[in-house]
Short mmCIF file of C-alpha atoms and ligand atoms in Angstrom, two decimals:
data_model
loop_
_atom_site.label_atom_id
_atom_site.label_comp_id
_atom_site.label_asym_id
_atom_site.label_seq_id
_atom_site.Cartn_x
_atom_site.Cartn_y
_atom_site.Cartn_z
CA MET F 473 0.09 0.06 0.17
CA ASP F 474 1.26 3.38 -0.98
CA PHE F 475 0.66 6.35 1.32
CA SER F 476 1.73 9.99 0.18
CA ILE F 477 0.96 13.34 1.43
CA LYS F 478 -0.47 16.50 -0.84
CA ALA F 479 -0.71 20.07 0.52
CA CYS F 480 -4.17 21.53 -0.07
CA ASP F 481 -5.68 24.64 2.26
CA TRP F 482 -9.20 23.87 1.09
CA SER F 483 -10.27 26.38 3.81
CA LYS F 484 -8.89 29.29 1.74
CA GLY F 485 -11.08 27.79 -1.10
CA GLU F 486 -7.87 25.80 -2.65
CA ALA F 487 -8.00 22.67 -4.41
CA ASN F 488 -4.66 21.92 -5.28
CA GLY F 489 -5.16 19.37 -8.34
CA PHE F 490 -7.44 17.57 -6.34
CA LEU F 491 -10.29 18.45 -8.57
CA THR F 492 -8.85 17.34 -11.61
CA GLY F 493 -6.36 14.71 -10.29
CA LYS F 494 -7.80 11.35 -11.24
CA SER F 495 -8.77 8.97 -7.91
CA ASP F 496 -11.41 6.38 -6.99
CA VAL F 497 -12.98 8.02 -4.34
CA ILE F 498 -12.50 11.09 -2.38
CA VAL F 499 -13.51 10.97 1.26
CA LEU F 500 -15.03 13.92 3.00
CA GLY F 501 -16.12 14.56 6.66
CA ILE F 502 -19.60 16.08 7.44
CA PHE F 503 -20.57 17.32 10.72
CA GLU F 504 -24.13 17.07 12.21
CA ALA F 505 -26.16 20.18 11.81
CA GLN F 506 -23.50 22.32 10.25
CA THR F 507 -22.80 24.05 6.80
CA LEU F 508 -20.21 22.35 4.67
CA THR F 509 -16.65 23.35 5.31
CA GLY F 510 -13.07 22.53 4.10
CA ALA F 511 -12.50 19.91 1.45
CA ALA F 512 -16.49 18.91 1.54
CA ARG F 513 -17.26 22.36 0.71
CA VAL F 514 -14.72 22.65 -2.37
CA MET F 515 -16.24 19.60 -3.44
CA ASP F 516 -19.76 20.62 -3.10
CA VAL F 517 -19.20 23.79 -5.50
CA ALA F 518 -17.20 21.74 -7.99
CA THR F 519 -19.95 19.16 -8.00
CA LYS F 520 -22.53 22.05 -8.56
CA GLY F 521 -24.03 21.18 -5.05
CA LEU F 522 -24.43 17.38 -5.02
CA ILE F 523 -23.02 16.99 -1.65
CA SER F 524 -25.45 19.63 0.07
CA ARG F 525 -28.27 18.27 -2.15
CA VAL F 526 -27.57 14.74 -0.33
CA VAL F 527 -27.07 16.18 3.07
CA LYS F 528 -30.39 18.14 2.75
CA ALA F 529 -32.26 15.35 1.45
CA GLY F 530 -31.39 13.52 4.72
CA ASP F 531 -29.34 10.85 3.34
CA MET F 532 -26.33 11.96 5.20
CA SER F 533 -27.27 12.98 8.56
CA GLY F 534 -23.66 13.57 9.96
CA ARG F 535 -24.34 11.32 12.53
CA ALA F 536 -21.26 10.04 13.82
CA GLY F 537 -19.86 6.42 12.11
CA THR F 538 -22.27 6.71 9.25
CA THR F 539 -20.85 6.75 5.76
CA LEU F 540 -22.60 7.26 2.11
CA LEU F 541 -20.80 6.28 -0.78
CA VAL F 542 -22.02 8.33 -3.68
CA PRO F 543 -21.12 6.54 -7.31
CA GLU F 544 -20.68 8.26 -10.40
CA VAL F 545 -19.61 11.56 -9.37
CA THR F 546 -19.09 14.03 -12.35
CA GLY F 547 -17.33 17.66 -12.18
CA ILE F 548 -14.49 16.18 -9.79
CA GLY F 549 -11.76 14.08 -10.96
CA ALA F 550 -12.71 11.49 -8.47
CA SER F 551 -15.38 8.82 -9.59
CA ARG F 552 -16.86 8.83 -6.23
CA VAL F 553 -17.32 10.63 -3.25
CA LEU F 554 -17.50 8.74 0.42
CA LEU F 555 -19.17 11.18 3.03
CA VAL F 556 -18.43 10.26 6.15
CA GLY F 557 -20.34 10.97 9.56
CA CYS F 558 -18.04 12.91 12.21
CA GLY F 559 -21.06 14.15 14.49
CA LYS F 560 -21.32 17.04 16.26
CA GLN F 561 -18.35 19.05 15.38
CA ASP F 562 -17.71 20.63 18.75
CA ALA F 563 -17.68 16.97 20.20
CA PHE F 564 -15.10 15.69 17.67
CA ASN F 565 -12.65 13.97 19.25
CA GLN F 566 -10.10 11.33 18.54
CA LYS F 567 -12.26 8.55 19.57
CA VAL F 568 -14.71 9.67 17.02
CA TYR F 569 -12.16 10.33 14.70
CA GLY F 570 -11.13 6.95 14.99
CA GLU F 571 -14.43 5.67 14.44
CA ALA F 572 -15.48 7.71 11.43
CA VAL F 573 -11.82 6.61 10.01
CA ARG F 574 -12.60 2.88 10.47
CA ALA F 575 -15.90 3.15 8.99
CA ALA F 576 -14.50 4.95 5.76
CA TRP F 577 -12.03 2.57 5.54
CA ARG F 578 -14.23 -0.36 5.84
CA VAL F 579 -16.25 1.12 2.80
CA VAL F 580 -13.55 1.78 0.80
CA LEU F 581 -11.83 -1.74 1.41
CA GLY F 582 -15.40 -3.44 0.58
CA SER F 583 -15.55 -1.72 -2.98
CA LYS F 584 -13.40 -1.68 -5.77
CA ILE F 585 -11.40 1.28 -4.86
CA GLY F 586 -7.63 1.23 -5.90
CA GLN F 587 -6.64 4.85 -5.06
CA ALA F 588 -8.46 7.05 -2.55
CA THR F 589 -7.86 10.44 -1.50
CA PHE F 590 -8.34 11.09 2.12
CA THR F 591 -9.30 14.55 3.82
CA LEU F 592 -10.71 13.75 7.47
CA ALA F 593 -7.08 14.15 8.91
CA GLN F 594 -7.48 17.92 7.99
CA LEU F 595 -10.79 17.76 10.39
CA PRO F 596 -10.35 20.04 13.66
CA ILE F 597 -9.65 17.14 16.27
CA GLN F 598 -9.81 18.06 19.67
CA GLU F 599 -6.17 18.13 21.05
CA ARG F 600 -4.79 16.37 17.97
CA THR F 601 -2.61 17.44 15.21
CA ALA F 602 -3.16 16.42 11.57
CA ASP F 603 0.19 14.42 11.70
CA TRP F 604 -1.22 12.38 14.42
CA ALA F 605 -4.49 11.86 12.49
CA VAL F 606 -2.63 10.67 9.50
CA ARG F 607 -0.70 8.28 11.62
CA ALA F 608 -3.77 6.94 13.33
CA ALA F 609 -5.54 6.72 9.95
CA ILE F 610 -2.72 4.34 8.46
CA LEU F 611 -2.48 2.33 11.79
CA ALA F 612 -6.31 1.81 11.26
CA LEU F 613 -6.19 0.78 7.73
CA ARG F 614 -3.31 -1.42 8.32
CA GLU F 615 -5.25 -3.19 11.22
CA LEU F 616 -8.48 -3.76 9.12
CA THR F 617 -6.01 -5.38 6.19
CA TYR F 618 -3.92 -7.72 8.57
CA LYS F 619 -4.68 -11.44 7.86
CA PHE F 620 -2.73 -14.37 8.89
CA THR F 621 -2.68 -17.12 6.35
CA GLN F 622 0.52 -18.66 6.64
CA MET F 623 -0.50 -21.79 7.80
CA LYS F 624 -3.60 -22.34 5.47
CA SER F 625 -2.91 -24.75 2.53
CA LYS F 626 -4.91 -22.53 0.30
CA PRO F 627 -4.46 -18.79 1.68
CA ASP F 628 -7.08 -17.07 0.57
CA ASN F 629 -5.57 -13.76 -0.32
CA GLY F 630 -8.19 -12.52 -2.40
CA ALA F 631 -6.63 -9.51 -4.24
CA ARG F 632 -6.85 -6.30 -2.59
CA SER F 633 -7.98 -3.31 -4.82
CA LEU F 634 -6.75 -0.65 -2.31
CA LYS F 635 -3.54 0.36 -3.66
CA LYS F 636 -2.59 3.80 -2.97
CA VAL F 637 -4.16 6.65 -0.70
CA VAL F 638 -3.31 10.40 -0.75
CA PHE F 639 -3.78 12.45 2.45
CA SER F 640 -4.71 16.03 2.18
CA VAL F 641 -3.32 18.41 4.81
CA ASP F 642 -2.97 22.09 5.37
CA SER F 643 0.42 23.41 3.95
CA ALA F 644 1.52 24.38 7.32
CA ASP F 645 0.99 20.43 8.45
CA GLU F 646 2.97 19.46 5.50
CA LYS F 647 6.33 18.16 6.76
CA ALA F 648 5.10 16.96 10.03
CA ALA F 649 2.39 14.40 8.06
CA LYS F 650 5.07 13.22 5.74
CA VAL F 651 7.28 12.02 9.01
CA ALA F 652 3.80 10.67 10.21
CA VAL F 653 3.58 8.69 7.02
CA LYS F 654 6.94 6.97 7.67
CA GLN F 655 6.30 6.23 11.19
CA GLY F 656 2.33 5.11 10.35
CA VAL F 657 4.05 2.64 7.86
CA ALA F 658 7.08 1.38 10.33
CA ILE F 659 4.89 0.94 13.25
CA ALA F 660 2.30 -1.02 11.39
CA ASN F 661 4.90 -3.18 9.96
CA GLY F 662 6.46 -3.80 13.35
CA MET F 663 3.08 -4.84 14.10
CA ASP F 664 2.58 -7.10 11.52
CA LEU F 665 5.61 -9.21 12.53
CA THR F 666 4.51 -9.14 16.28
CA ARG F 667 1.24 -10.26 15.11
CA ASP F 668 2.58 -13.27 12.67
CA LEU F 669 5.03 -14.34 15.64
CA GLY F 670 2.14 -14.62 17.95
CA ASN F 671 -0.02 -16.35 15.73
CA LEU F 672 2.20 -18.79 14.63
CA PRO F 673 1.75 -22.12 16.31
CA PRO F 674 3.96 -23.42 19.00
CA ASN F 675 5.55 -26.25 16.71
CA VAL F 676 6.85 -23.54 14.18
CA CYS F 677 7.59 -20.69 16.31
CA THR F 678 9.82 -22.30 18.88
CA PRO F 679 13.01 -21.00 20.52
CA THR F 680 15.21 -21.82 17.68
CA TYR F 681 12.73 -20.07 15.35
CA LEU F 682 12.67 -16.99 17.40
CA GLY F 683 16.99 -17.05 17.10
CA GLN F 684 16.85 -17.70 13.23
CA THR F 685 13.91 -14.54 13.22
CA ALA F 686 16.34 -12.20 14.92
CA LYS F 687 19.16 -13.00 12.68
CA LYS F 688 17.11 -12.48 9.52
CA LEU F 689 15.98 -9.12 11.41
CA GLY F 690 19.55 -8.35 11.80
CA ARG F 691 20.24 -8.87 8.09
CA ASP F 692 17.31 -6.85 7.00
CA TRP F 693 18.00 -3.98 8.96
CA LYS F 694 21.56 -3.99 9.90
CA LEU F 695 21.27 -4.81 13.60
CA LYS F 696 23.98 -6.44 15.41
CA VAL F 697 22.48 -9.62 16.69
CA GLU F 698 23.79 -12.29 19.04
CA VAL F 699 21.92 -15.82 19.72
CA LEU F 700 23.27 -17.55 22.46
CA GLY F 701 22.65 -21.35 22.65
CA GLN F 702 22.38 -23.48 25.87
CA LYS F 703 26.39 -23.81 26.33
CA GLN F 704 26.61 -19.87 26.34
CA ILE F 705 23.59 -19.46 28.59
CA GLU F 706 25.22 -21.75 31.12
CA ALA F 707 28.64 -20.19 30.91
CA LEU F 708 26.59 -16.61 31.90
CA ASN F 709 25.29 -18.90 35.11
CA MET F 710 21.54 -18.19 34.09
CA GLY F 711 20.53 -20.78 36.48
CA SER F 712 16.91 -19.33 36.67
CA PHE F 713 16.50 -19.13 32.77
CA LEU F 714 17.85 -22.73 32.53
CA SER F 715 15.71 -24.38 35.02
CA VAL F 716 12.50 -23.20 33.10
CA ALA F 717 14.18 -24.72 29.68
CA LYS F 718 15.20 -27.90 31.13
CA GLY F 719 11.87 -29.79 30.71
CA SER F 720 11.66 -29.29 26.92
CA VAL F 721 13.45 -30.99 24.05
CA GLU F 722 13.39 -27.46 22.18
CA PRO F 723 17.21 -25.67 23.31
CA PRO F 724 16.46 -22.25 24.63
CA GLN F 725 18.07 -19.06 23.30
CA PHE F 726 19.09 -15.89 24.51
CA ILE F 727 18.94 -13.38 21.82
CA VAL F 728 20.33 -9.69 22.04
CA MET F 729 19.76 -7.31 19.11
CA HIS F 730 21.58 -4.07 19.07
CA TYR F 731 19.93 -0.76 16.77
CA GLN F 732 22.41 1.80 16.70
CA GLY F 733 21.04 4.83 15.43
CA ALA F 734 23.09 7.20 17.64
CA GLY F 735 26.94 7.30 18.35
CA ALA F 736 28.45 4.68 20.25
CA ALA F 737 27.36 4.82 24.06
CA ALA F 738 30.26 6.48 26.40
CA LYS F 739 30.64 8.31 29.42
CA GLY F 740 26.60 8.79 30.02
CA LYS F 741 26.09 9.78 26.57
CA ASN F 742 24.16 7.54 24.13
CA ALA F 743 22.95 5.30 26.73
CA PRO F 744 20.98 2.93 25.10
CA ILE F 745 17.19 2.04 26.08
CA VAL F 746 16.88 -1.80 26.48
CA LEU F 747 13.53 -3.59 25.78
CA VAL F 748 13.33 -7.10 27.43
CA GLY F 749 10.87 -9.63 25.98
CA LYS F 750 9.31 -12.64 27.57
CA GLY F 751 9.79 -15.28 25.03
CA ILE F 752 8.11 -18.39 26.53
CA THR F 753 7.13 -20.20 22.81
CA PHE F 754 5.02 -22.55 24.62
CA ASP F 755 3.80 -22.38 28.45
CA SER F 756 1.91 -25.53 29.54
CA GLY F 757 2.53 -24.76 33.09
CA GLY F 758 5.39 -27.24 33.51
CA ILE F 759 5.12 -29.63 36.33
CA SER F 760 2.48 -27.39 37.92
CA ILE F 761 0.48 -28.12 34.84
CA LYS F 762 -2.14 -25.89 33.33
CA PRO F 763 -5.98 -26.80 33.21
CA GLY F 764 -6.64 -27.94 29.00
CA GLU F 765 -9.00 -25.28 28.41
CA ALA F 766 -7.73 -22.73 26.09
CA MET F 767 -4.28 -23.85 26.56
CA ASP F 768 -3.49 -23.27 22.76
CA GLU F 769 -3.46 -19.77 23.82
CA MET F 770 -0.23 -20.05 25.81
CA LYS F 771 1.58 -20.13 22.21
CA TYR F 772 0.89 -16.59 22.88
CA ASP F 773 3.12 -16.62 26.10
CA MET F 774 5.93 -15.05 23.47
CA CYS F 775 4.11 -12.00 22.86
CA GLY F 776 6.45 -9.73 25.14
CA ALA F 777 9.48 -11.31 22.79
CA GLY F 778 7.37 -10.46 19.68
CA SER F 779 6.91 -7.12 20.88
CA VAL F 780 10.41 -6.37 21.10
CA PHE F 781 10.87 -7.75 17.54
CA GLY F 782 8.37 -5.42 16.04
CA THR F 783 9.49 -2.54 17.83
CA MET F 784 13.31 -3.05 16.78
CA ARG F 785 11.81 -3.29 13.39
CA ALA F 786 9.80 -0.19 13.70
CA VAL F 787 12.79 1.76 15.19
CA ALA F 788 15.20 0.72 12.36
CA GLU F 789 12.57 1.64 9.79
CA MET F 790 12.02 5.20 11.31
CA GLY F 791 15.70 5.48 11.93
CA LEU F 792 15.22 6.89 14.86
CA LYS F 793 18.75 8.77 16.14
CA LEU F 794 19.02 6.63 19.45
CA ASN F 795 20.69 3.25 20.60
CA VAL F 796 17.93 0.53 21.30
CA ILE F 797 19.06 -3.16 22.56
CA GLY F 798 16.44 -5.56 22.29
CA VAL F 799 16.94 -8.65 24.82
CA ILE F 800 14.98 -12.06 24.46
CA PRO F 801 15.23 -15.03 26.73
CA THR F 802 13.31 -17.69 24.88
CA CYS F 803 12.16 -21.21 25.91
CA GLU F 804 9.37 -23.48 26.34
CA ASN F 805 7.89 -24.35 29.84
CA MET F 806 6.85 -28.16 29.47
CA PRO F 807 6.66 -31.22 32.13
CA ALA F 808 9.11 -33.70 31.70
CA GLY F 809 10.89 -36.30 34.24
CA ASN F 810 13.71 -33.60 34.20
CA ALA F 811 11.68 -30.48 34.59
CA VAL F 812 11.94 -28.28 37.60
CA LYS F 813 9.72 -29.06 40.13
CA PRO F 814 7.86 -27.24 43.41
CA GLY F 815 10.39 -27.48 45.91
CA ASP F 816 13.24 -26.85 43.74
CA ILE F 817 15.88 -24.00 44.69
CA ILE F 818 17.74 -22.42 41.84
CA THR F 819 20.43 -19.82 41.79
CA ALA F 820 20.06 -16.76 39.24
CA MET F 821 22.86 -15.16 37.43
CA ASN F 822 23.20 -12.63 39.96
CA GLY F 823 23.18 -15.23 42.82
CA THR F 824 19.81 -14.56 44.30
CA THR F 825 18.43 -18.13 45.37
CA ILE F 826 14.79 -18.85 44.12
CA GLU F 827 12.35 -21.18 45.54
CA VAL F 828 10.43 -22.45 43.01
CA LEU F 829 7.04 -22.98 44.36
CA ASN F 830 5.03 -23.04 41.34
CA THR F 831 6.39 -24.07 37.84
CA ASP F 832 3.79 -22.08 36.05
CA ALA F 833 5.18 -18.77 37.31
CA GLU F 834 7.89 -19.25 35.04
CA GLY F 835 8.14 -15.93 33.01
CA ARG F 836 9.70 -14.03 35.98
CA LEU F 837 12.23 -16.75 36.10
CA ILE F 838 13.50 -16.15 32.92
CA LEU F 839 13.15 -12.40 32.75
CA CYS F 840 15.07 -12.00 36.00
CA ASP F 841 18.30 -13.29 34.57
CA ALA F 842 17.67 -11.23 31.48
CA LEU F 843 17.36 -8.05 33.63
CA THR F 844 20.69 -9.04 35.23
CA TYR F 845 22.30 -9.38 31.63
CA ALA F 846 20.51 -6.01 30.81
CA GLU F 847 23.16 -4.41 33.75
CA ARG F 848 26.37 -4.77 31.15
CA PHE F 849 24.78 -2.09 28.81
CA LYS F 850 24.66 0.52 31.40
CA PRO F 851 21.11 1.23 30.17
CA ALA F 852 19.29 4.84 30.37
CA ALA F 853 16.28 2.74 30.72
CA VAL F 854 15.16 -0.87 30.72
CA VAL F 855 11.39 -1.94 29.81
CA ASP F 856 10.53 -5.45 29.98
CA ILE F 857 7.30 -6.74 28.18
CA ALA F 858 5.73 -9.87 29.36
CA THR F 859 2.25 -11.99 29.40
CA LEU F 860 3.11 -12.43 33.09
CA THR F 861 0.04 -12.84 34.77
CA GLY F 862 -3.30 -14.16 34.56
CA ALA F 863 -4.10 -11.64 37.63
CA CYS F 864 -3.65 -8.94 35.29
CA ILE F 865 -6.42 -9.63 33.23
CA ILE F 866 -8.56 -10.15 36.51
CA ALA F 867 -7.34 -6.27 37.50
CA LEU F 868 -7.42 -4.78 34.05
CA GLY F 869 -9.39 -6.94 31.76
CA HIS F 870 -8.30 -6.52 27.98
CA HIS F 871 -8.25 -2.66 27.63
CA ASN F 872 -5.06 -1.50 29.50
CA THR F 873 -1.78 -3.00 29.68
CA GLY F 874 0.01 -3.53 33.32
CA LEU F 875 2.33 -0.56 33.95
CA PHE F 876 4.84 -0.95 37.19
CA SER F 877 7.66 1.09 37.71
CA LYS F 878 9.05 2.63 41.01
CA ASP F 879 10.70 5.76 38.58
CA ASP F 880 7.73 8.44 38.12
CA ALA F 881 9.08 9.78 35.50
CA LEU F 882 9.76 6.80 33.12
CA ALA F 883 6.28 5.78 34.39
CA GLY F 884 4.90 9.21 33.08
CA GLU F 885 7.06 8.86 29.64
CA LEU F 886 5.25 5.38 29.31
CA LEU F 887 1.84 6.79 30.02
CA ASP F 888 2.15 9.91 27.72
CA ALA F 889 3.38 7.42 25.17
CA SER F 890 0.25 5.03 25.49
CA ARG F 891 -2.01 7.98 25.30
CA ASP F 892 -0.47 9.35 22.34
CA ALA F 893 -0.31 5.93 20.48
CA VAL F 894 -4.01 4.99 21.45
CA ASP F 895 -2.40 2.02 23.21
CA PRO F 896 -3.57 2.17 26.70
CA ALA F 897 -1.60 1.27 29.85
CA TRP F 898 -2.68 1.69 33.50
CA ARG F 899 -0.15 2.26 36.42
CA LEU F 900 -0.47 -0.42 39.18
CA PRO F 901 1.48 -0.06 42.62
CA LEU F 902 4.81 -1.57 43.47
CA ASP F 903 4.87 -1.01 46.91
CA GLU F 904 7.70 -2.41 48.97
CA GLU F 905 4.94 -3.88 51.35
CA TYR F 906 4.11 -6.15 48.73
CA GLN F 907 7.40 -7.97 48.99
CA ASP F 908 6.81 -9.67 52.03
CA GLN F 909 4.51 -12.15 50.23
CA LEU F 910 7.68 -13.26 48.50
CA LYS F 911 9.29 -14.58 51.34
CA SER F 912 10.67 -18.28 51.59
CA ASN F 913 11.51 -20.27 54.40
CA PHE F 914 14.33 -21.79 52.45
CA ALA F 915 15.83 -19.67 49.93
CA ASP F 916 16.05 -15.89 49.26
CA VAL F 917 12.89 -15.31 47.39
CA ALA F 918 10.25 -17.63 46.42
CA ASN F 919 8.49 -17.24 42.55
CA ILE F 920 5.06 -16.56 43.91
CA GLY F 921 3.39 -14.30 46.45
CA GLY F 922 -0.23 -16.16 46.63
CA ARG F 923 -3.49 -14.87 45.12
CA PRO F 924 -3.67 -11.46 46.45
CA ALA F 925 -2.20 -8.55 43.95
CA GLY F 926 -0.89 -11.50 41.77
CA SER F 927 0.28 -9.00 38.98
CA VAL F 928 2.11 -6.50 41.80
CA THR F 929 3.77 -9.50 43.69
CA ALA F 930 5.13 -10.71 40.01
CA ALA F 931 6.51 -7.21 39.30
CA CYS F 932 7.78 -7.22 42.89
CA PHE F 933 9.84 -10.03 42.09
CA LEU F 934 11.26 -8.62 39.04
CA SER F 935 12.09 -5.46 40.99
CA ARG F 936 14.92 -7.26 42.97
CA PHE F 937 16.62 -7.88 39.52
CA ALA F 938 16.49 -4.35 38.30
CA SER F 939 17.76 -2.16 40.86
CA ASN F 940 20.59 -0.79 38.86
CA TYR F 941 18.88 1.19 36.26
CA PRO F 942 15.60 3.22 35.69
CA TRP F 943 13.20 0.18 34.85
CA ALA F 944 9.34 -0.47 33.77
CA HIS F 945 7.61 -3.42 33.37
CA LEU F 946 4.96 -3.91 30.81
CA ASP F 947 2.15 -6.81 31.81
CA ILE F 948 0.63 -7.53 28.57
CA ALA F 949 -1.09 -10.47 29.83
CA GLY F 950 -4.48 -9.02 28.68
CA THR F 951 -3.79 -6.89 25.71
CA ALA F 952 -1.30 -9.06 23.60
CA TRP F 953 -3.89 -11.18 22.01
CA LYS F 954 -7.88 -11.69 21.38
CA SER F 955 -9.38 -14.73 22.01
CA GLY F 956 -12.77 -15.75 20.78
CA ALA F 957 -13.97 -15.73 17.20
CA THR F 958 -11.55 -12.89 16.51
CA LYS F 959 -8.71 -15.14 18.19
CA GLY F 960 -5.48 -13.32 17.22
CA ALA F 961 -2.40 -11.65 18.31
CA THR F 962 -3.11 -7.61 18.71
CA GLY F 963 0.28 -6.15 17.71
CA ARG F 964 0.19 -4.53 21.04
CA PRO F 965 2.16 -2.79 22.97
CA VAL F 966 4.11 -2.03 20.02
CA PRO F 967 2.74 1.29 19.36
CA LEU F 968 3.25 2.43 22.88
CA LEU F 969 6.91 1.16 22.72
CA SER F 970 7.62 2.95 19.22
CA GLN F 971 6.01 6.40 20.45
CA PHE F 972 8.30 5.95 23.92
CA LEU F 973 11.27 5.83 21.53
CA ILE F 974 10.23 8.42 19.48
CA ASP F 975 9.94 10.84 22.03
CA ARG F 976 13.35 9.85 23.67
CA ALA F 977 14.67 10.17 20.28
CA GLY F 978 13.46 13.76 20.23
CA ALA F 979 11.81 12.71 16.58
N1 LIG U 1623 1.76 -17.09 30.87
C1 LIG U 1623 1.05 -16.91 32.15
C2 LIG U 1623 0.33 -16.11 32.25
C3 LIG U 1623 -1.03 -15.68 31.54
C4 LIG U 1623 -1.90 -16.38 31.73
C5 LIG U 1623 -1.39 -14.48 30.61
C6 LIG U 1623 -3.22 -16.72 31.27
C7 LIG U 1623 -2.50 -14.85 29.98
C8 LIG U 1623 -3.23 -15.56 29.99
C9 LIG U 1623 2.20 -16.89 33.28
O1 LIG U 1623 3.14 -17.57 33.15
C10 LIG U 1623 1.58 -17.91 34.55
O2 LIG U 1623 1.12 -18.66 34.13
N2 LIG U 1623 1.08 -16.94 35.52
C11 LIG U 1623 0.69 -17.66 36.77
C12 LIG U 1623 1.34 -17.34 37.99
C13 LIG U 1623 0.91 -17.77 39.21
C14 LIG U 1623 1.32 -19.36 38.79
C15 LIG U 1623 1.53 -17.29 40.42
C16 LIG U 1623 -1.06 -17.34 36.57
O3 LIG U 1623 -1.33 -15.93 36.23
O4 LIG U 1623 -1.76 -18.18 36.98
MN1 LIG U 1624 3.14 -19.96 33.42
ZN1 LIG U 1625 3.86 -17.82 31.28
#
């Protein structure tokens, strides 16, 4: 899909070639009980009052989310006009805009339209700029067109008509809008990668497969990639990570990907942001085995890792001027005669002894060693991303990602990014009081803290390994994938992470 920007100050009565330029549709926003303005007004004049007649006849009220495709239009270069209801102008916020945009794309994708001209990003959206609107529109379209067909024997990849979208924006917004196109496409490509990796079955998307994916990403995007195997992981003394991997015949991999968009890190300058992703390619629970219902969905237990891949890809494609390192511990969590057992005490890379009271609390066991490993990069910040706890779904449902951090500034940055990217997150507590729940009679710490505040005690466990740098933890158990009829990976939180890094890079 080709996206481009073309400036046009409709409000000054300009049309900058849009009246004569050929396209299959021009998408126009209509507010409720409002005289036509902007692009709609210019097009109305050019079509000799067609649009105002349609509105007057009551066929398009302007109600939010409604659409009317008017075919066989004459007088302008576009052969169709798509009118999109945008509600009351004084209530036109990002939510209404999002609904209008999705409604518009559904009609466009459902028709034989190859080229679309899109003018909605120019409408006055409360608290949002035109470049934000362009990016949101690209992401919405790419969300609607994503399909996972890799595993079908006869993939139904019915050729899509839509090939080209031109966004009109005011000339003052042209430059920012062009950057927004680049960002939107890069983030969408990153999300597609994250979704594909999540949706792949666990017999294909193994730790080895993720290692190969990292190497391919490195070749395609000039990242320095290291994939460590069993022996090298042993040499690093990652006893906690290895205890989880033990029960599986699939060998564990420890993946490190370096994106260097700024100068080499030195003397506190260009310190990298490190993203750590949980890469359990299948979580059976291990000896503390899970019940059978929906166990297939535990193939999604590598979505934290998937989001690190997707974000690294997006960052590289955007060419952000900062250094980012992706760290992924990946293995399966399986029951076996040699698997880790409840009661086992293991020693983490940093020397902490851990009593494994439940082998299903494995995410924290692989992440803790990755967090220790991250210290060597003297990071500006570390963010880990993990489908860590079912309790997070109980707390927040499927809308908000759980955010945990002791660092108010970092938490604030991530929350701002989540709002701007419309990839919501909600901060949960991480007070010292909760640490008591992790007491062990026999080791330094237990790997579970009981039922109360299960997501908080999981984060508390991680915090013990992340005290040497600014750190935040994202629990994406409720947001990384959808269940039911629309089962599939969402690509979250790639938008949040990308926005956070865009902001850090000052781009
Ligand atoms: N991967 C799961 C968390 C999970 C469960 C995410 C369901 C999404 C949906 C994690 O490894 C796990 O099993 N956590 C346990 C922790 C418990 C044993 C303390 C959980 O949440 O039940
Ligand atoms: Mn588990
Ligand atoms: Zn898990």
